[in-house]
CSV table of C-alpha atoms in Angstrom, one decimal:
chain,number,residue,atom,x,y,z
A,1,MET,CA,63.9,37.1,133.5
A,2,ILE,CA,60.6,38.4,134.6
A,3,SER,CA,58.0,37.5,132.1
A,4,ASP,CA,55.2,39.8,133.3
A,5,ASP,CA,54.4,41.4,136.5
A,6,LEU,CA,51.8,39.0,138.1
A,7,LEU,CA,50.7,41.6,140.5
A,8,VAL,CA,50.0,44.2,137.7
A,9,CYS,CA,48.1,41.4,135.9
A,10,PHE,CA,46.0,40.8,139.1
A,11,GLN,CA,45.3,44.5,139.5
A,12,ALA,CA,44.2,45.0,136.1
A,13,LYS,CA,41.8,41.9,136.1
A,14,ILE,CA,40.3,42.6,139.4
A,15,LYS,CA,39.9,46.3,138.7
A,16,TYR,CA,38.0,45.4,135.5
A,17,ALA,CA,36.0,42.8,137.5
A,18,LYS,CA,35.0,45.4,140.0
A,19,GLN,CA,34.0,47.8,137.4
A,20,THR,CA,31.9,45.4,135.1
A,21,ILE,CA,30.6,43.0,137.6
A,22,GLY,CA,30.5,45.0,140.8
A,23,VAL,CA,31.9,44.3,144.3
A,24,TYR,CA,28.6,43.3,145.8
A,25,ILE,CA,27.9,40.6,143.3
A,26,ILE,CA,31.3,39.2,143.7
A,27,SER,CA,31.2,39.2,147.4
A,28,ILE,CA,27.7,37.3,147.7
A,29,CYS,CA,28.4,34.8,144.8
A,30,PRO,CA,31.3,32.4,145.2
A,31,GLU,CA,31.0,31.2,141.7
A,32,VAL,CA,31.7,34.5,140.4
A,33,LYS,CA,34.6,35.0,142.8
A,34,SER,CA,36.0,31.6,141.5
A,35,VAL,CA,35.9,32.6,137.9
A,36,ILE,CA,38.0,35.7,138.7
A,37,ARG,CA,40.4,33.7,141.0
A,38,PHE,CA,41.0,31.0,138.0
A,39,CYS,CA,41.5,33.8,135.6
A,40,CYS,CA,44.1,35.5,137.9
A,41,ALA,CA,45.9,32.1,138.1
A,42,LEU,CA,46.1,31.8,134.2
A,43,PRO,CA,49.6,33.2,133.9
A,44,LEU,CA,50.8,30.3,135.9
A,45,LEU,CA,49.9,27.9,132.9
A,46,PRO,CA,52.5,27.2,130.3
A,47,PRO,CA,51.9,29.3,127.1
A,48,HIS,CA,50.4,26.5,125.2
A,49,LEU,CA,47.7,25.9,127.7
A,50,LEU,CA,46.7,29.4,128.2
A,51,GLN,CA,43.9,29.4,125.7
A,52,ARG,CA,42.7,26.0,126.8
A,53,GLY,CA,42.5,27.2,130.4
A,54,LEU,CA,40.3,30.2,129.6
A,55,ASP,CA,38.1,28.0,127.5
A,56,ALA,CA,37.9,25.4,130.4
A,57,ILE,CA,36.9,28.3,132.7
A,58,GLY,CA,34.2,29.5,130.3
A,59,THR,CA,32.9,26.0,129.8
A,60,GLU,CA,32.8,25.5,133.5
A,61,ALA,CA,30.7,28.8,133.9
A,62,LEU,CA,28.3,27.5,131.2
A,63,ASN,CA,28.0,24.1,133.0
A,64,LEU,CA,26.7,25.8,136.1
A,65,GLY,CA,23.3,25.7,134.3
A,66,ASP,CA,22.4,29.3,135.1
A,67,PRO,CA,22.3,31.7,131.9
A,68,VAL,CA,22.2,34.8,134.3
A,69,PHE,CA,25.4,33.7,135.9
A,70,TYR,CA,27.1,33.2,132.5
A,71,GLU,CA,25.9,36.7,131.2
A,72,VAL,CA,27.4,38.2,134.4
A,73,VAL,CA,30.9,36.8,133.9
A,74,ARG,CA,30.9,36.8,130.1
A,75,PRO,CA,32.2,40.4,129.7
A,76,PHE,CA,35.1,39.6,132.0
A,77,LEU,CA,36.0,36.6,130.1
A,78,THR,CA,35.9,38.6,126.9
A,79,TYR,CA,38.0,41.1,128.6
A,80,ILE,CA,40.8,38.4,129.4
A,81,GLN,CA,40.5,37.0,125.8
A,82,HIS,CA,40.9,40.4,124.1
A,83,GLU,CA,43.1,42.2,126.5
A,84,TRP,CA,45.4,39.5,127.6
A,85,LEU,CA,45.5,36.4,125.6
A,86,ASP,CA,45.1,38.1,122.2
A,87,HIS,CA,46.9,41.2,123.0
A,88,ILE,CA,50.0,41.5,120.6
A,89,ASN,CA,52.5,42.3,123.6
A,90,ARG,CA,50.8,40.9,126.7
A,91,GLY,CA,49.8,37.6,125.0
A,92,GLN,CA,53.4,36.9,124.4
A,93,CYS,CA,54.8,37.2,128.0
A,94,ILE,CA,51.5,36.6,130.2
A,95,SER,CA,52.9,33.1,131.2
A,96,VAL,CA,55.2,32.9,134.0
A,97,CYS,CA,55.2,29.2,134.1
A,98,LEU,CA,58.6,27.7,135.4
A,99,SER,CA,59.9,31.3,135.6
A,100,GLU,CA,62.5,31.6,138.5
A,101,HIS,CA,60.8,35.1,139.2
A,102,ARG,CA,57.2,35.3,138.6
A,103,THR,CA,56.8,38.7,139.9
A,104,ASN,CA,58.9,41.8,140.3
A,105,ASN,CA,58.7,41.7,144.2
A,106,ALA,CA,62.4,41.8,144.7
A,107,SER,CA,62.7,44.9,142.3
A,108,GLU,CA,59.8,46.6,144.2
A,109,SER,CA,61.6,45.6,147.6
A,110,ASN,CA,64.7,47.5,146.5
A,111,ASN,CA,62.8,50.4,145.2
A,112,MET,CA,61.0,50.7,148.7
A,113,ARG,CA,64.5,50.4,150.5
A,114,MET,CA,65.7,53.2,148.2
A,115,GLN,CA,62.8,55.4,148.9
A,116,ARG,CA,63.3,55.0,152.7
A,117,LYS,CA,67.0,55.7,152.4
A,118,PHE,CA,66.6,58.8,150.3
A,119,GLY,CA,63.5,60.1,152.4
A,120,VAL,CA,62.6,62.7,149.5
A,121,HIS,CA,61.4,62.2,146.2
A,122,HIS,CA,64.2,64.3,144.4
A,123,PRO,CA,67.4,64.0,146.6
A,124,ASN,CA,70.4,66.3,145.5
A,125,ALA,CA,73.3,64.8,143.8
A,126,PHE,CA,75.4,64.4,146.8
A,127,GLN,CA,72.6,62.6,148.7
A,128,PHE,CA,72.0,60.4,145.6
A,129,ILE,CA,75.5,59.3,145.2
A,130,ARG,CA,76.0,58.7,149.1
A,131,HIS,CA,73.1,56.5,149.1
A,132,VAL,CA,73.7,54.6,146.0
A,133,SER,CA,77.2,54.0,147.4
A,134,GLY,CA,75.5,52.6,150.5
A,135,PHE,CA,73.5,50.3,148.3
A,136,GLU,CA,76.7,49.0,146.7
A,137,ASP,CA,78.3,48.3,150.0
A,138,ASP,CA,75.3,46.3,151.0
A,139,THR,CA,75.5,44.3,147.9
A,140,VAL,CA,79.2,43.5,148.4
A,141,ASP,CA,78.2,42.4,151.9
A,142,ASP,CA,75.6,40.1,150.6
A,143,ILE,CA,78.0,38.6,148.0
A,144,CYS,CA,80.6,38.0,150.7
A,145,SER,CA,78.0,36.4,152.8
A,146,LEU,CA,76.9,34.0,150.1
A,147,SER,CA,80.5,33.0,149.2
A,148,GLN,CA,80.9,32.0,152.8
A,149,GLY,CA,77.6,30.0,152.9
A,150,ILE,CA,75.9,32.7,155.1
A,151,VAL,CA,72.3,33.7,154.1
A,152,PRO,CA,72.0,37.4,153.8
A,153,SER,CA,69.8,39.1,156.3
A,154,ARG,CA,66.7,39.8,153.9
A,155,HIS,CA,65.1,36.4,154.1
A,156,ARG,CA,62.1,35.3,152.2
A,157,THR,CA,59.1,34.5,154.3
A,158,SER,CA,58.2,30.9,155.0
A,159,ALA,CA,54.9,31.6,153.6
A,160,SER,CA,56.4,32.6,150.3
A,161,ILE,CA,58.7,29.6,150.1
A,162,SER,CA,56.0,27.2,150.9
A,163,ASN,CA,53.8,28.9,148.2
A,164,ASP,CA,56.7,28.6,145.7
A,165,VAL,CA,56.9,24.9,146.4
A,166,HIS,CA,53.2,24.4,146.1
A,167,ILE,CA,53.2,26.2,142.6
A,168,ARG,CA,56.2,24.3,141.4
A,169,ARG,CA,54.7,20.9,142.6
A,170,ILE,CA,51.4,21.3,140.9
A,171,THR,CA,53.1,22.7,137.8
A,172,ASN,CA,55.2,19.6,137.3
A,173,GLU,CA,52.2,17.4,138.0
A,174,LEU,CA,50.3,19.3,135.1
A,175,LEU,CA,53.3,19.3,132.7
A,176,ALA,CA,53.8,15.5,133.4
A,177,LEU,CA,50.4,14.9,131.5
A,178,HIS,CA,50.7,14.3,127.9
A,179,ASN,CA,47.5,15.9,126.9
A,180,PRO,CA,45.7,17.4,130.0
A,181,THR,CA,41.9,17.5,130.0
A,182,HIS,CA,39.9,20.5,130.7
A,183,GLU,CA,39.3,18.8,134.2
A,184,ASP,CA,43.2,18.7,134.6
A,185,ILE,CA,43.5,22.3,133.8
A,186,LEU,CA,40.7,23.3,136.0
A,187,ARG,CA,42.1,21.3,138.9
A,188,PHE,CA,45.4,23.1,138.4
A,189,LEU,CA,43.7,26.5,138.3
A,190,SER,CA,41.8,25.7,141.4
A,191,ALA,CA,44.9,24.7,143.3
A,192,ALA,CA,47.1,27.5,142.0
A,193,SER,CA,44.3,30.3,142.6
A,194,PHE,CA,44.3,29.4,146.5
A,195,SER,CA,48.0,30.4,146.5
A,196,VAL,CA,46.8,34.0,145.6
A,197,ASP,CA,43.6,34.1,147.2
A,198,GLY,CA,44.7,36.5,150.0
A,199,ILE,CA,45.8,39.1,147.3
A,200,ILE,CA,42.6,38.7,145.4
A,201,SER,CA,40.4,38.9,148.6
A,202,GLU,CA,42.2,42.2,149.6
A,203,ALA,CA,42.0,43.6,146.2
A,204,LEU,CA,38.2,43.0,146.2
A,205,ASN,CA,37.9,44.7,149.5
A,206,PRO,CA,36.0,48.0,148.6
A,207,GLY,CA,38.6,49.8,150.8
A,208,ALA,CA,41.4,48.7,148.5
A,209,GLY,CA,41.8,52.1,146.8
A,210,TYR,CA,44.9,51.1,144.9
A,211,TYR,CA,42.9,48.8,142.7
A,212,GLU,CA,40.2,51.4,142.0
């Protein structure tokens, strides 16, 4: 079961950061970007460590010793607290720790395949039934392939598999700690945030219109 769409979580947080902090400040201040990256990695923490994770990020921002820096990121941290951790709905499902599926990528992939097959936004009934029947045939083929030990043609990329192994490894290391310290949690967030750095960097690009 998908706990929450991690990509939507990224989009909302980064959009708010761009609006409140500004792309220019984010781009020239690596400390600000780190705070944003760490916050985007929060959903990878187990539910009972989410608040401690945000507290650790806030403490780290304060410890940098520059009150101006903290005032820059404080509205963003407040947004994460109120709109995500304390939200009556999002707060219950933001954590995707140990989830088999952390995003809805598979669903979005099928949606894209369907869109390509249909070719139009509103196919007529005959086109719709014909293409849905085709999807059923593809699914049957995949099941038959799997039953014979053959991997279906739609592979995960090696980068995706490597990233998944990395996330699971650092998650298991964190969960093995009886009472992780702020430093342990920050170390986890730092390691986890690098796995999504490409997405975040792309989203912070001024030309990334879908995050505007």
